[in-house]
Amino acid sequence: MSQFTNEDEALLQSMLRQLLQSVKEKITGAPSVECAEEILLHLEETDENFHNYEFVKYLRQYINNTLGSVIEEESEKCTSTQNQTEISGYDTLVQHVTKKTRESKQYREMMHALKNVMMVVVESLINKFEEDRMCNKELDSKSKKKCQSDYYTDNYSDSDSSFNQSYTFMSQEQLQLLVEKLDPIQPKEVRQEALQMLCLSPPSDVLNSECWPNLRKHLMMSLSDPDAIFSEKILRFYAKTFSSSPFNMAREVYTSLAQHLEFYFFSGEYSLRISSGLDVSNADVNHILKKVRLLNEYQKEAPSSWIRYPEKYMEEIVESTLSLLSVKHDPNHPASPDFLSPIYFLALLDIKAMWFKKWTHAHYSRTVILRLLEKKYKSLINAAVQQCLDYFEYCKAAVSKTPRVSGFSQQHLNNEQKFFYTGSELQYIYFVHSLCLLGRLLIYKQGRNLFPVHLENKKDCISLTDLLVLFARLIYYSPSYSKEALTAHTDNYSPASLVMEILQVFCDQTGCAADCLYTDAVMDALLDPLQSLLNGTEVYINCLETTLIDVADILARIAAAEDGLPVLLYGGSKNSAKESSPTAVHVIVQFTKKLLHDDISLLSGSELLQVVKGAFIFVCRQMYRTCEGLQMLIPYGLHESIGEAWKKASLLSERVPTPVTGADCTSSISLDSKNVLLWEETLLDALLNFSATPKGLFLLHSTGAMSDCVSFMFNSLSKKHQTNEREEFGNGVIVAQMATTPTAAVALQSSGFIKAFITELWALLECGKDDVRITQPKSTPVDPIDQSCQKSFLYLINLLTYPAVFELLSEQDIPNKPMYSHREVPTDIINVIDRIIIVNSEAKIHSLFNYEQSHIFGLRLLSVLCCELNTLLLLETQYKVSQVLLTAQEENVTEASEGPGDFIVDSLSVERNHVLVRINLIGGPQERILPLRALEKGSDPYPWPMFSSFPLPKCYLAEVPRKADFRQGGQTEWAEICRRQFCKIMKTRPDIISGAILAELIEKFVLHLSESRSNCYFSIGRYEATDVDMKKESLSSVQQLGIEMTVRYGKYLNLLKEHAENELCFVLMNCEQFLKQQQRTVVSSLRCLQGRYAGYDWFASSVFLIMSGDGEKTLTFLQQFSHLLVSAFLWIPRLHMSMHLPITTVESGIHPVYFCTAHYIEMLLKAELPLVFSAFHMSGFTPSQICLQWITQCFWNYMDWSEICHYIATCIFLGPDYQVYMCISVFRHLQQDILKHTEAQDLQVFLKEEALHGFRVTDYLEYMESLELIYRPVLLKDMRNIGVQST
């Protein structure tokens, strides 16, 4: 369709005429031809009927017929080449197709044909227009003669334009004459004719003329003309000015209209009263509403442009508005309280005060508005506050059935057309407007500074807190509405919903929430219904369930805020003397427990009871997800109440029939059954969130819901994964906490969580995210671990702590199959180790699509895992990883005619070399040297020597530290260094506390404490060590390897002599036998509870080194040390299956170091180092996991030996709580590094692989002492309760 027929031309002419007729008003209002053209060019943006015009439909169809095939062809080409070029994205595709289409031959032909036919059509329209104009001229020649002598009509025609338009221009003399004719003293006909001419003139000419001030005065007076049609035309002129004039001109019209209304309301003509109601169908009232509406429409538009003009222009508009809204009768006037002021009309048109919201949005205008409110128009704020107070008094009286003379309508506002508003309805509309205005005002600091306000009928001022208390009470004193009324319309004007909107905004604004909400008075007001229900007092609340849900919503938002949570836990006022009054957390948790036990009679049988329960459980959840919140909730046993409720719900859900495949869900499962399932999920979600903290996870285990919670989490994540509602794989923090305990690790495995994760990881490693790599593989990644796999790598590190590794891998053999299929996907951890870590056969190499990248991934994973020494011992004893790596290095050499070949330096050999050194050397930052993973510039890119057999090259051993040699003092010297003196010596000469002096110090100090009953926490019988009995006991392979590593490290430190292995064997075997006497029999499926302690005894080995290899002294010390509380936290095997712990604690397999020490580390970290705490949270990692690793292996490989000695001595001399302070000090030392590695997204790898460079215990001793002053009472109390905890 490239050629047009005569019929097409006629049709186009008709459709174009119709289009121009439709937009005639817009074009005639344009001040110039250029503006008119702009209006037409942007018609699609401004005219909602644009696509309904026949001319537009015709053009669209014509373009589609002509270019449709071209567009489809180009789209197909783009789609087919997208995979190869990897150019994706909707915008890119559209740009490409558009460019190709415009370059096509069909497009050029179409444009040529279209231009030719439109020229003919436009020419025809112009000729037709000229004919019509000449005809009209002949008919009206006599009537036009006088007008032609006074006015000049410019018929502007341009061949390039598709329209022709007339504009009227007037000289200053003509405008002056027009002004004179508009004088109210002139006859009505003269004024109407002049007004007609004024409407035809460009507003810009009129407003810029010298006679505008007089014209403005005449127009203001004429607006009150009894002839409604006449004043309507003036309003049309004003509206035309608003729509087509710049702001500096429009403000002249706005201020004149505002002043006119202000004079009118002050005049004697106006006599409307609130009590009489408002009939909007009345002509006079309707006319007032039109004027106010015109003002309101421009109020909403003005902020978009006034920033481009001087501030004084904007200030004129603001002041004229505030002046108008402040109009009221003289207080002494008898009708003053009943005066229907302008603000009622504005509220009727803009009930939610959107004008004020727009005006205060930008700082530019907000500053002016708030300054004027403070200095001149504070009465507006006073009136709004008074209106809210009056409404509250009405509601309070209505609830308590107290009669009142005046009232507010309780009818729910809706969108139905109304013609008459009663006085009470007007009062309510003004109340809504006032509430919204105040809600907006209080968001800003300057707005809050306007308080307190003084009201005429109140002795005391109304403070900001008083107003917020009023808002809170409005929630539960508001009239109740039926569900149909509340859901029938999108705009809900009920007071409760309006207050909720305001308070929700406040909660999201940190400064606003602190000033408005975080006070005891506001908290008390929010909690008042809860307190009444708890006390059993009479409750005057409409719609109790909805009120409680609303209160819970606000409380949950406060609890979720960093600054809000302390308000709920400890109160809003720091200097509050309300000792007898419980803080919010106590009221909330007591109320929640009563809800769960169905112990609130007023709510029994309610349809919304479960919703109310869920809302308050969520509030508690926001608190117990944090360490400090959980501490406050523990005494109430909320986890037990939720656990009991879940068990009941679980029994009910078992009766719910399974949905039948293909059947309608609504018919197969009843609504009640759905509610049961939903309630069970709500409770499981609540229980799951206990695992966000170490102690919370311990409490979750005691409920027996661990496996169900993990299954629920996995199912939820699977659903979100299908709908792309999450990132890689779930909540990292919760999984990191769970992986630190054996019970949760087993639950992760049995739920299918680990299988799903491994499957997804394998897809990323070997297959990629999509099918793009099939058509064109991606380039080789630059990083050792590709960015697409980085998150999964970190997630796997979080998952594989030693407790999890032991449960999942203990006694598991490597498959080592003779053949592997490419389609064979690993499903568990042992298969991952088999396929990408222990790659010891050609079959494994050939089974990998990306052998080098996948094996590097595995070696990096092995490097991080082996930083946990117990994991290293397990992997080494079960899978001989060192030998596998040495064999791989031996095979990775060049062929040589004589002698051994040279090692081939590649990414795999460099990584293997690093791992071999790391796993075979024990030492702190200054005691071992780890080879770098990167190549260097120059002739020797890798100067580190590789090896394929032991021993390691000596270059990896740092210079042997000189053994401290101090002469031992007399018997009285030890007392001077104890406790009080210990700190002094540590600060001045820390090197003294080492070697023989340290051994003697701790030996005598522990002996002294163990001889006192008051200092003995554990009471145990005597134990006699005998070599004969010990020979019957055999050490595990893990212990044997641990002994070898310990002795090697001790000899390097010059602390041990020959035959030290036998001495250490003697110590460990006797310790095992000694502790076995204090163990209880446990029946459990957990591997870690099947017998002896799962790991190696690093503390006993540390003491053995401190005692310079003296087995007898070491064993005697450990026996005496085991009486003390500190032994429970320093000596991890001490409490393995111990009878000193409750049976539930033993069965959980969770050590007190985790649920006590690690818990308080997280709590103190948030309080003392909030940036570090946030960094952990952002990384999906937990401080408790790395701290448990440090403490379990006594900081071996992380600190130098001297610092390890100081750590042990500090905890023994100063108390077990110093273990917590020590970890906080380490985090403080690492703060900048932690923040840097959080940004680099490798925090887990950094903390596990890197030693604590530059950390010295003595440097942080004063800091630890300051922490002791604050936290010791709480920490020691909880540490002493580990044996009596009945959770």
Short mmCIF file of N, CA and C in Angstrom, two decimals, residues 1191-1252:
data_model
loop_
_atom_site.label_atom_id
_atom_site.label_comp_id
_atom_site.label_asym_id
_atom_site.label_seq_id
_atom_site.Cartn_x
_atom_site.Cartn_y
_atom_site.Cartn_z
N ILE A 1191 38.09 -20.55 68.97
CA ILE A 1191 38.12 -21.03 70.36
C ILE A 1191 38.38 -22.52 70.43
N THR A 1192 37.75 -23.28 69.52
CA THR A 1192 37.91 -24.73 69.55
C THR A 1192 39.38 -25.13 69.39
N GLN A 1193 40.11 -24.47 68.50
CA GLN A 1193 41.52 -24.81 68.28
C GLN A 1193 42.46 -23.85 68.99
N CYS A 1194 41.95 -23.15 70.02
CA CYS A 1194 42.77 -22.27 70.86
C CYS A 1194 43.60 -21.28 70.03
N PHE A 1195 43.01 -20.79 68.96
CA PHE A 1195 43.64 -19.80 68.09
C PHE A 1195 44.91 -20.32 67.41
N TRP A 1196 45.11 -21.65 67.38
CA TRP A 1196 46.26 -22.19 66.66
C TRP A 1196 46.13 -21.81 65.17
N ASN A 1197 47.24 -21.46 64.58
CA ASN A 1197 47.34 -20.99 63.18
C ASN A 1197 46.83 -19.57 62.99
N TYR A 1198 46.23 -18.99 64.03
CA TYR A 1198 45.75 -17.60 63.91
C TYR A 1198 46.60 -16.65 64.74
N MET A 1199 47.13 -17.10 65.88
CA MET A 1199 48.00 -16.28 66.70
C MET A 1199 49.36 -16.97 66.84
N ASP A 1200 50.37 -16.17 67.10
CA ASP A 1200 51.67 -16.74 67.46
C ASP A 1200 51.56 -17.40 68.84
N TRP A 1201 52.51 -18.28 69.15
CA TRP A 1201 52.43 -19.04 70.38
C TRP A 1201 52.37 -18.14 71.62
N SER A 1202 53.14 -17.06 71.63
CA SER A 1202 53.14 -16.17 72.80
C SER A 1202 51.76 -15.57 73.04
N GLU A 1203 51.05 -15.25 71.97
CA GLU A 1203 49.71 -14.67 72.12
C GLU A 1203 48.70 -15.72 72.54
N ILE A 1204 48.89 -16.96 72.08
CA ILE A 1204 48.01 -18.06 72.52
C ILE A 1204 48.16 -18.25 74.03
N CYS A 1205 49.42 -18.19 74.52
CA CYS A 1205 49.65 -18.31 75.96
C CYS A 1205 48.97 -17.18 76.73
N HIS A 1206 49.06 -15.97 76.18
CA HIS A 1206 48.43 -14.82 76.84
C HIS A 1206 46.91 -14.95 76.83
N TYR A 1207 46.36 -15.49 75.76
CA TYR A 1207 44.90 -15.73 75.70
C TYR A 1207 44.47 -16.70 76.79
N ILE A 1208 45.17 -17.82 76.89
CA ILE A 1208 44.81 -18.83 77.91
C ILE A 1208 44.99 -18.24 79.31
N ALA A 1209 46.12 -17.56 79.54
CA ALA A 1209 46.40 -16.99 80.87
C ALA A 1209 45.36 -15.94 81.24
N THR A 1210 44.99 -15.10 80.28
CA THR A 1210 44.00 -14.04 80.55
C THR A 1210 42.68 -14.63 81.00
N CYS A 1211 42.22 -15.67 80.30
CA CYS A 1211 40.93 -16.28 80.66
C CYS A 1211 41.02 -16.98 82.01
N ILE A 1212 42.16 -17.60 82.32
CA ILE A 1212 42.29 -18.30 83.60
C ILE A 1212 42.35 -17.30 84.75
N PHE A 1213 43.16 -16.25 84.59
CA PHE A 1213 43.34 -15.31 85.68
C PHE A 1213 42.16 -14.35 85.84
N LEU A 1214 41.61 -13.88 84.74
CA LEU A 1214 40.61 -12.81 84.80
C LEU A 1214 39.17 -13.30 84.67
N GLY A 1215 38.97 -14.54 84.25
CA GLY A 1215 37.60 -15.07 84.21
C GLY A 1215 37.18 -15.52 82.83
N PRO A 1216 36.21 -16.44 82.76
CA PRO A 1216 35.78 -16.99 81.46
C PRO A 1216 35.14 -15.95 80.55
N ASP A 1217 34.59 -14.86 81.11
CA ASP A 1217 33.98 -13.84 80.26
C ASP A 1217 35.01 -13.13 79.40
N TYR A 1218 36.28 -13.21 79.77
CA TYR A 1218 37.32 -12.58 78.95
C TYR A 1218 37.49 -13.29 77.60
N GLN A 1219 36.98 -14.51 77.51
CA GLN A 1219 36.96 -15.19 76.21
C GLN A 1219 36.11 -14.40 75.22
N VAL A 1220 34.99 -13.88 75.71
CA VAL A 1220 34.11 -13.05 74.87
C VAL A 1220 34.81 -11.73 74.52
N TYR A 1221 35.40 -11.09 75.53
CA TYR A 1221 36.05 -9.80 75.29
C TYR A 1221 37.25 -9.95 74.34
N MET A 1222 37.92 -11.10 74.41
CA MET A 1222 39.05 -11.36 73.53
C MET A 1222 38.59 -11.37 72.07
N CYS A 1223 37.50 -12.05 71.79
CA CYS A 1223 36.99 -12.12 70.40
C CYS A 1223 36.52 -10.75 69.92
N ILE A 1224 35.90 -9.99 70.80
CA ILE A 1224 35.48 -8.64 70.43
C ILE A 1224 36.71 -7.79 70.11
N SER A 1225 37.78 -7.97 70.87
CA SER A 1225 39.02 -7.22 70.62
C SER A 1225 39.61 -7.60 69.26
N VAL A 1226 39.54 -8.89 68.93
CA VAL A 1226 40.05 -9.33 67.63
C VAL A 1226 39.26 -8.67 66.50
N PHE A 1227 37.93 -8.62 66.64
CA PHE A 1227 37.10 -7.98 65.62
C PHE A 1227 37.40 -6.48 65.53
N ARG A 1228 37.66 -5.87 66.66
CA ARG A 1228 38.01 -4.46 66.65
C ARG A 1228 39.33 -4.24 65.90
N HIS A 1229 40.28 -5.15 66.14
CA HIS A 1229 41.57 -5.08 65.45
C HIS A 1229 41.39 -5.25 63.94
N LEU A 1230 40.44 -6.09 63.55
CA LEU A 1230 40.25 -6.41 62.12
C LEU A 1230 39.20 -5.55 61.44
N GLN A 1231 38.66 -4.54 62.13
CA GLN A 1231 37.49 -3.82 61.62
C GLN A 1231 37.67 -3.33 60.18
N GLN A 1232 38.75 -2.63 59.90
CA GLN A 1232 38.94 -2.09 58.55
C GLN A 1232 39.07 -3.20 57.51
N ASP A 1233 39.79 -4.27 57.86
CA ASP A 1233 39.93 -5.40 56.93
C ASP A 1233 38.58 -6.06 56.69
N ILE A 1234 37.78 -6.18 57.74
CA ILE A 1234 36.46 -6.81 57.59
C ILE A 1234 35.58 -5.99 56.65
N LEU A 1235 35.59 -4.68 56.81
CA LEU A 1235 34.79 -3.83 55.93
C LEU A 1235 35.27 -3.92 54.50
N LYS A 1236 36.59 -3.97 54.32
CA LYS A 1236 37.15 -4.06 52.97
C LYS A 1236 36.77 -5.38 52.30
N HIS A 1237 36.88 -6.46 53.03
CA HIS A 1237 36.58 -7.76 52.44
C HIS A 1237 35.08 -8.01 52.31
N THR A 1238 34.29 -7.32 53.08
CA THR A 1238 32.83 -7.37 52.85
C THR A 1238 32.51 -6.77 51.51
N GLU A 1239 33.14 -5.67 51.20
CA GLU A 1239 32.94 -5.02 49.89
C GLU A 1239 33.44 -5.92 48.77
N ALA A 1240 34.54 -6.64 49.03
CA ALA A 1240 35.09 -7.54 48.01
C ALA A 1240 34.34 -8.87 47.94
N GLN A 1241 33.39 -9.09 48.84
CA GLN A 1241 32.55 -10.30 48.89
C GLN A 1241 33.37 -11.57 49.12
N ASP A 1242 34.35 -11.49 50.03
CA ASP A 1242 35.09 -12.69 50.40
C ASP A 1242 35.43 -12.68 51.88
N LEU A 1243 34.51 -12.21 52.71
CA LEU A 1243 34.76 -12.08 54.14
C LEU A 1243 35.03 -13.43 54.78
N GLN A 1244 34.24 -14.45 54.42
CA GLN A 1244 34.44 -15.77 55.02
C GLN A 1244 35.83 -16.30 54.74
N VAL A 1245 36.27 -16.17 53.50
CA VAL A 1245 37.59 -16.68 53.11
C VAL A 1245 38.68 -15.94 53.87
N PHE A 1246 38.56 -14.63 53.99
CA PHE A 1246 39.56 -13.83 54.69
C PHE A 1246 39.67 -14.25 56.15
N LEU A 1247 38.53 -14.35 56.84
CA LEU A 1247 38.57 -14.65 58.26
C LEU A 1247 39.08 -16.06 58.54
N LYS A 1248 38.79 -16.99 57.65
CA LYS A 1248 39.21 -18.37 57.90
C LYS A 1248 40.65 -18.62 57.47
N GLU A 1249 41.09 -17.98 56.41
CA GLU A 1249 42.43 -18.26 55.90
C GLU A 1249 43.52 -17.38 56.51
N GLU A 1250 43.18 -16.14 56.82
CA GLU A 1250 44.22 -15.21 57.26
C GLU A 1250 44.47 -15.28 58.76
N ALA A 1251 45.75 -15.24 59.14
CA ALA A 1251 46.12 -15.15 60.56
C ALA A 1251 45.85 -13.74 61.07
N LEU A 1252 45.90 -13.58 62.38
CA LEU A 1252 45.60 -12.28 62.99
C LEU A 1252 46.88 -11.45 63.06
#
